[in-house]
mmCIF file of C-alpha atoms and ligand atoms in Angstrom:
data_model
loop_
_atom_site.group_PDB
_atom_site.id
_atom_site.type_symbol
_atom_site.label_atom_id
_atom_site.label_comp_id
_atom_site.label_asym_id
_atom_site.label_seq_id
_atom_site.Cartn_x
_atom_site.Cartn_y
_atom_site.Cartn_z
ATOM 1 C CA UNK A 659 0.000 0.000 0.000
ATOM 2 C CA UNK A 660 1.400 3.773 -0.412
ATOM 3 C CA UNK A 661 0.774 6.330 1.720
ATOM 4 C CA UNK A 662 0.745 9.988 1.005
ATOM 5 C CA UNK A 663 1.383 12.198 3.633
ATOM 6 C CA UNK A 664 1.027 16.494 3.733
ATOM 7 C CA UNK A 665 3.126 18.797 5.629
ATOM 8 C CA UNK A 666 3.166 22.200 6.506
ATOM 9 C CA UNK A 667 6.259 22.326 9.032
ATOM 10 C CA UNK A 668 8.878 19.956 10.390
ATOM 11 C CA UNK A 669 7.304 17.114 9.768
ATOM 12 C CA UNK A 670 8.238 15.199 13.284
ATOM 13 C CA UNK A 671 4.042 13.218 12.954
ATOM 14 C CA UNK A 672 5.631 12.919 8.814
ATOM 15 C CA UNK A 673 8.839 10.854 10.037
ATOM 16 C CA UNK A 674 7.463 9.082 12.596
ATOM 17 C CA UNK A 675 4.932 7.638 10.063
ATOM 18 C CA UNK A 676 7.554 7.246 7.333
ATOM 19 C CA UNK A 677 9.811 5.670 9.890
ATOM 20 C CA UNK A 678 7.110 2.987 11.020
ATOM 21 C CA UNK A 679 6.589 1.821 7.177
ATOM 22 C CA UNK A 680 9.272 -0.496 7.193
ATOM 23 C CA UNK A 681 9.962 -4.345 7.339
ATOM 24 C CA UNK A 682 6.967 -6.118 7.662
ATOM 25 C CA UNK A 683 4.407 -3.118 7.508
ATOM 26 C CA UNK A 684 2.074 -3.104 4.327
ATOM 27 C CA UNK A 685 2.735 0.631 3.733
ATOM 28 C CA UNK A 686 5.511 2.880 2.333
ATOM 29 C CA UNK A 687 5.255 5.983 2.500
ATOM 30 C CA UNK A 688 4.965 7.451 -1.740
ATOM 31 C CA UNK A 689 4.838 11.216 -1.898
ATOM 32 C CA UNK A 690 5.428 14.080 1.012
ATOM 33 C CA UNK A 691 3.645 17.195 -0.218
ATOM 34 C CA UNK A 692 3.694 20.659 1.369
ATOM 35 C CA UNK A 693 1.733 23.314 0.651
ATOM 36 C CA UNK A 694 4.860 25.622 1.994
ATOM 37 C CA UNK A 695 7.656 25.384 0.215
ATOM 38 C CA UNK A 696 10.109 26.289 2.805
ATOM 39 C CA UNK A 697 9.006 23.183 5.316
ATOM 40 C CA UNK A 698 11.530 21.586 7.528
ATOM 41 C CA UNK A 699 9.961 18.089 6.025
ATOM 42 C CA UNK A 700 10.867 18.396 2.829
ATOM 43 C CA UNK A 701 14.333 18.100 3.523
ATOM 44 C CA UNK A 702 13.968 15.432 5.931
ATOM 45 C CA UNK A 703 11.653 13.903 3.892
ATOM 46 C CA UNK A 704 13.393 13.724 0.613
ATOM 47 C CA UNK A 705 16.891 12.375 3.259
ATOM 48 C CA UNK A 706 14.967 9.777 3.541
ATOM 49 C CA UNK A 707 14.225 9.034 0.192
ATOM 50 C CA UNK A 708 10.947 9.640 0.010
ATOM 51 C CA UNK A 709 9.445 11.561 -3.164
ATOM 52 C CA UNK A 710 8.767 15.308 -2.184
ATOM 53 C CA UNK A 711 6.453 17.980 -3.760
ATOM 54 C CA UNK A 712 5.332 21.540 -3.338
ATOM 55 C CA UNK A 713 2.002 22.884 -4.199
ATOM 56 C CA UNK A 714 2.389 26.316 -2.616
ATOM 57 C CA UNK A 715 -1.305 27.992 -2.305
ATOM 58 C CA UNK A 716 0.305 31.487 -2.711
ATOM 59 C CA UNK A 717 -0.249 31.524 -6.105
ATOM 60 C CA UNK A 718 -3.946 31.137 -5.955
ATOM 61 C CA UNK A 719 -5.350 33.244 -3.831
ATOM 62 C CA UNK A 720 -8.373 32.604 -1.843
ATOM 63 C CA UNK A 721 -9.334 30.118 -5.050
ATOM 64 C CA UNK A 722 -9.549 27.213 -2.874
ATOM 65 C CA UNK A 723 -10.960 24.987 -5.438
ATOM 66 C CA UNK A 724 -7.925 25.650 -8.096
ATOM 67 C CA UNK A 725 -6.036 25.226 -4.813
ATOM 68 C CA UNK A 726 -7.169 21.782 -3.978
ATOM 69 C CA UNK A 727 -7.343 20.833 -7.681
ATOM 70 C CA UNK A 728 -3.651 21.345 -8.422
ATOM 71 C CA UNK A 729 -3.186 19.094 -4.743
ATOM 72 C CA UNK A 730 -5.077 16.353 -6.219
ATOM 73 C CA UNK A 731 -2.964 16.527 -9.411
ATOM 74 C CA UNK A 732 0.309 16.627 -7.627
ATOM 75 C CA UNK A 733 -1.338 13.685 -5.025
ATOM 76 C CA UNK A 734 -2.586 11.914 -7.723
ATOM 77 C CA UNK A 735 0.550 11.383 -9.573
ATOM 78 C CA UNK A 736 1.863 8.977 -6.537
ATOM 79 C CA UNK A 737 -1.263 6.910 -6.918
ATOM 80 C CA UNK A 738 -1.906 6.718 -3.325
ATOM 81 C CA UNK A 739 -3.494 4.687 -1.473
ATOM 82 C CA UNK A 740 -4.320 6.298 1.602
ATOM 83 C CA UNK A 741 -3.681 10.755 2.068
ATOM 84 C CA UNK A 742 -2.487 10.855 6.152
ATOM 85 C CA UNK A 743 -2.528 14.466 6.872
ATOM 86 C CA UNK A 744 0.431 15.209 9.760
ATOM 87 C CA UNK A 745 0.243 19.388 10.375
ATOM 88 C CA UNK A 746 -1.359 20.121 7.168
ATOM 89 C CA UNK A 747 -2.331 23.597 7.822
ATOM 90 C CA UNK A 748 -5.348 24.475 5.268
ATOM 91 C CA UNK A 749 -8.537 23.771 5.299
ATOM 92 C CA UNK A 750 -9.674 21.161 2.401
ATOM 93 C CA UNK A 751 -12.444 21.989 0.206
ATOM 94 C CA UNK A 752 -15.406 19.480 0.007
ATOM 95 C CA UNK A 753 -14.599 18.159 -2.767
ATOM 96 C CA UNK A 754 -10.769 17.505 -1.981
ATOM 97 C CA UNK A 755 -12.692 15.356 1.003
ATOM 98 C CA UNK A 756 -14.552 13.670 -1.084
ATOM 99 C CA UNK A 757 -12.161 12.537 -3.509
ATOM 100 C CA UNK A 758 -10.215 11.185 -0.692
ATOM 101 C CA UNK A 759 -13.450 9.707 0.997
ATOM 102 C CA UNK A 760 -12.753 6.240 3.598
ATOM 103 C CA UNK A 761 -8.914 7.034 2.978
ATOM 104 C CA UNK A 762 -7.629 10.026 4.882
ATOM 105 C CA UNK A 763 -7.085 10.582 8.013
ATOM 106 C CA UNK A 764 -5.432 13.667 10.517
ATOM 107 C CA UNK A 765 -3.867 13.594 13.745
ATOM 108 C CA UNK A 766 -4.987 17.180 15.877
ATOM 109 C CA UNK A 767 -3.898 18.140 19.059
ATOM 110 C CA UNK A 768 -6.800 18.047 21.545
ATOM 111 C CA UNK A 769 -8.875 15.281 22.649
ATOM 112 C CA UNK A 770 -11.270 15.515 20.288
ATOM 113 C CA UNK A 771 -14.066 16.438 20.375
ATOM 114 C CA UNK A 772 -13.257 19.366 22.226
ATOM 115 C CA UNK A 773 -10.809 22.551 20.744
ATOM 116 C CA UNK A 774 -11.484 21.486 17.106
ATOM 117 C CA UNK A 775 -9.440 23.935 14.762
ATOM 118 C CA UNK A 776 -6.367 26.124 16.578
ATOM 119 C CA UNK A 777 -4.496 27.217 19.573
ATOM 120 C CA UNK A 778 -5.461 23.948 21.311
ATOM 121 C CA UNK A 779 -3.429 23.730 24.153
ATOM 122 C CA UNK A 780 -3.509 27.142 25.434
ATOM 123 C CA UNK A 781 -7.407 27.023 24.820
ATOM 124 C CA UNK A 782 -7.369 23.898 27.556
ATOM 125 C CA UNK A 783 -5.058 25.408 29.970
ATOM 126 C CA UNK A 784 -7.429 28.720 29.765
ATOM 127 C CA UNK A 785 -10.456 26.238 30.711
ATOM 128 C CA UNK A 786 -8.676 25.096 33.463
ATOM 129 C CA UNK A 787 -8.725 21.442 31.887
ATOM 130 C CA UNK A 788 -6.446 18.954 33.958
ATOM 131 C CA UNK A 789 -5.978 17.210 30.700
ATOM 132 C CA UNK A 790 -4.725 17.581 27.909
ATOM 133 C CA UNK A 791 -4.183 14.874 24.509
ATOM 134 C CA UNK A 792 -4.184 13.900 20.549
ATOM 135 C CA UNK A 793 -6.698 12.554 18.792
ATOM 136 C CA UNK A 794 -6.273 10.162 15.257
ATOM 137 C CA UNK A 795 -9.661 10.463 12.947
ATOM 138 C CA UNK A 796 -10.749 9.992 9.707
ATOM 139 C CA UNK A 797 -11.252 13.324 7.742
ATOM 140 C CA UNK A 798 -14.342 14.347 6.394
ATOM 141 C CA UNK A 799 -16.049 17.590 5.701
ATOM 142 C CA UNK A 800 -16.511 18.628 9.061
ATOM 143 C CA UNK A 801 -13.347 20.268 9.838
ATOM 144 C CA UNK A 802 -11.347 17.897 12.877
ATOM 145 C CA UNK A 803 -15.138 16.022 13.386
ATOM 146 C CA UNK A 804 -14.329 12.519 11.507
ATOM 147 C CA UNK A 805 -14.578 9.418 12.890
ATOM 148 C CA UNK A 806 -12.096 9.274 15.987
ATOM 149 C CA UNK A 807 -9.849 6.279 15.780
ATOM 150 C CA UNK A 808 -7.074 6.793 18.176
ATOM 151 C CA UNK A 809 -6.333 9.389 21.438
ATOM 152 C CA UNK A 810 -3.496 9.754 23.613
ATOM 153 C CA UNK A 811 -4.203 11.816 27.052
ATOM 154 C CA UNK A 812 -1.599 13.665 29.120
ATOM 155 C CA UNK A 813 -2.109 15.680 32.347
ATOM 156 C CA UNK A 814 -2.101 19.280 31.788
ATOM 157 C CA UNK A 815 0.446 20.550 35.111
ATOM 158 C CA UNK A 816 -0.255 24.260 36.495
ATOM 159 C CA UNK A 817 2.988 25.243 35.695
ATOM 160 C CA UNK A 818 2.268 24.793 31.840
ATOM 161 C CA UNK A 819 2.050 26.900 28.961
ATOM 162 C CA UNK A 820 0.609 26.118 25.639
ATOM 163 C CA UNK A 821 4.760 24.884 24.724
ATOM 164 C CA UNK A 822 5.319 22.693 27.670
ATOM 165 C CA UNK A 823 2.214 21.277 26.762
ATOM 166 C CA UNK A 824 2.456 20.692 23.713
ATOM 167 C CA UNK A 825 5.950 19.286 24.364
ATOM 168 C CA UNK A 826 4.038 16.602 26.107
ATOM 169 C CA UNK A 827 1.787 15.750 23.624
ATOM 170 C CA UNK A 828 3.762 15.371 20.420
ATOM 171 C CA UNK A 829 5.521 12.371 21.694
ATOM 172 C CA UNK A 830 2.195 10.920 21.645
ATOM 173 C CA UNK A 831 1.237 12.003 18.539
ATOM 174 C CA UNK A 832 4.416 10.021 17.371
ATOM 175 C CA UNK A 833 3.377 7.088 18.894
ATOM 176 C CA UNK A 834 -0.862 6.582 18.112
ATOM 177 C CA UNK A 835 -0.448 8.212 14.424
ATOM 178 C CA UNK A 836 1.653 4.882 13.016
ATOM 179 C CA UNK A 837 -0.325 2.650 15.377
ATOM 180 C CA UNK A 838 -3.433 3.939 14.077
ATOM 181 C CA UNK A 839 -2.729 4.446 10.655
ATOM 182 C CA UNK A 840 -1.612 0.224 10.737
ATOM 183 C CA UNK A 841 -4.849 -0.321 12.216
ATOM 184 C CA UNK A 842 -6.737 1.454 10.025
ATOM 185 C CA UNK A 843 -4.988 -0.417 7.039
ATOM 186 C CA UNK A 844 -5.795 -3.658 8.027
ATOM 187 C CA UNK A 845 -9.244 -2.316 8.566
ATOM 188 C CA UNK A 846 -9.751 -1.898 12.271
ATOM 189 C CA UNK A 847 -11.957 1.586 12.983
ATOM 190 C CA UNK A 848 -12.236 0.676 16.297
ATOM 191 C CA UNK A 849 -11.682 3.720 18.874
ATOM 192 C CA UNK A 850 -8.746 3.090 21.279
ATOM 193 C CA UNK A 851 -6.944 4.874 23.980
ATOM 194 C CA UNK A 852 -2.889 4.670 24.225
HETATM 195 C C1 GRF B 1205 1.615 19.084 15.885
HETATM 196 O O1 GRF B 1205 1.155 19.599 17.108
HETATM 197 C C2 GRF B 1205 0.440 18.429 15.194
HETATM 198 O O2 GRF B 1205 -0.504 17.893 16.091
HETATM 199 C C3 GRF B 1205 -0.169 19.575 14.473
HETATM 200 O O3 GRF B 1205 0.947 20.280 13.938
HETATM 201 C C4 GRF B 1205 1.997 20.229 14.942
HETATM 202 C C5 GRF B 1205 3.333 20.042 14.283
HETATM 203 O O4 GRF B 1205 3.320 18.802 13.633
HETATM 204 N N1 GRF B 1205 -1.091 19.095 13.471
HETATM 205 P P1 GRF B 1205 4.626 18.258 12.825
HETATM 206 O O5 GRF B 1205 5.801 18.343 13.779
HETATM 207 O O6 GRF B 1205 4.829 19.185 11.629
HETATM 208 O O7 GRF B 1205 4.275 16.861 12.468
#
């Protein structure tokens, strides 16, 4: 199976997937695309030997539909299998969804379903939450409200900030994203909690 994954930044949820597609696992990883051209991933990505590309939405505007059409294209031409989105920062059109419908999924930080969209952990230290986590879910158009598959929870200390605790949380994005995504490939879309 090959497995597409987009990037926006460094790519640490990008290599921690790539790096769990090896051996016995039924996945490689095919294509990492950015939509910013200057992302820490690519070059870690394409170390790694995996096939890199750059759709940069600069160019277009506010045309989100031209947007997503030229990220199909450029997805397209690694014949994917499955799209894993790993801090992909834009917000997919509809019909980008749809195209990718049963076969995409996203890793956010928050335990879903609360904080969908931004500023997640310094929205749950501001409620006072004593927790804090990562969710894995399949993407539809509802913006973070797929199917969950996967969470990870970590306590939220009162010394935080929204760094610290996020410091705490992307180790366990590392670890449920290639879990999940193995799961999800042999066709398990059973919730769990790491
Ligand atoms: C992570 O917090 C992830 O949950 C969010 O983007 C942040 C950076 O991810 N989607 P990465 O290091 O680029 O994978």
């Amino acid at each position: 199976k090959r497995v597409a994954i987009l990037i926006s930044g460094g790519g640490s949820n990008m290599m921690s997937l790539a790096e769990s597609m090896t051996g016995d696992h039924p996945a490689r990883p095919c294509l990492v695309l950015s939509n910013v051209p200057s992302a820490g991933g690519l070059q870690k990505a394409a170390d790694m030997g995996i096939p890199t590309a750059v759709v940069d939405h600069k160019p277009f505007k506010g045309d989100r539909a031209a947007f997503d059409a030229a990220l199909i294209a450029a997805i397209d031409d690694a014949r994917p299998d499955i799209i894993c989105l790993a801090g992909f920062m834009r917000i997919l059109t509809p019909e980008f969804i749809d195209h990718y419908a049963g076969r995409m999924l996203n890793i956010h930080p928050s335990l879903l379903p609360k904080y969908k969209g931004l500023h997640t952990h310094q929205r749950a230290i501001d409620a006072a939450d004593t927790e804090a986590g990562c969710s894995v879910h399949e993407v539809t158009a509802e913006l973070d409200g797929g199917p969950i598959l996967a969470q990870a929870r970590v306590p939220i200390l009162p010394s935080d900030t929204a760094d610290t605790l996020a410091a705490r949380v992307l180790p366990k994005e590392h670890l449920i994203y290639p879990e999940t995504l193995r799961r999800f490939m042999e066709g398990d879309r059973s919730f769990r909690v790491y």
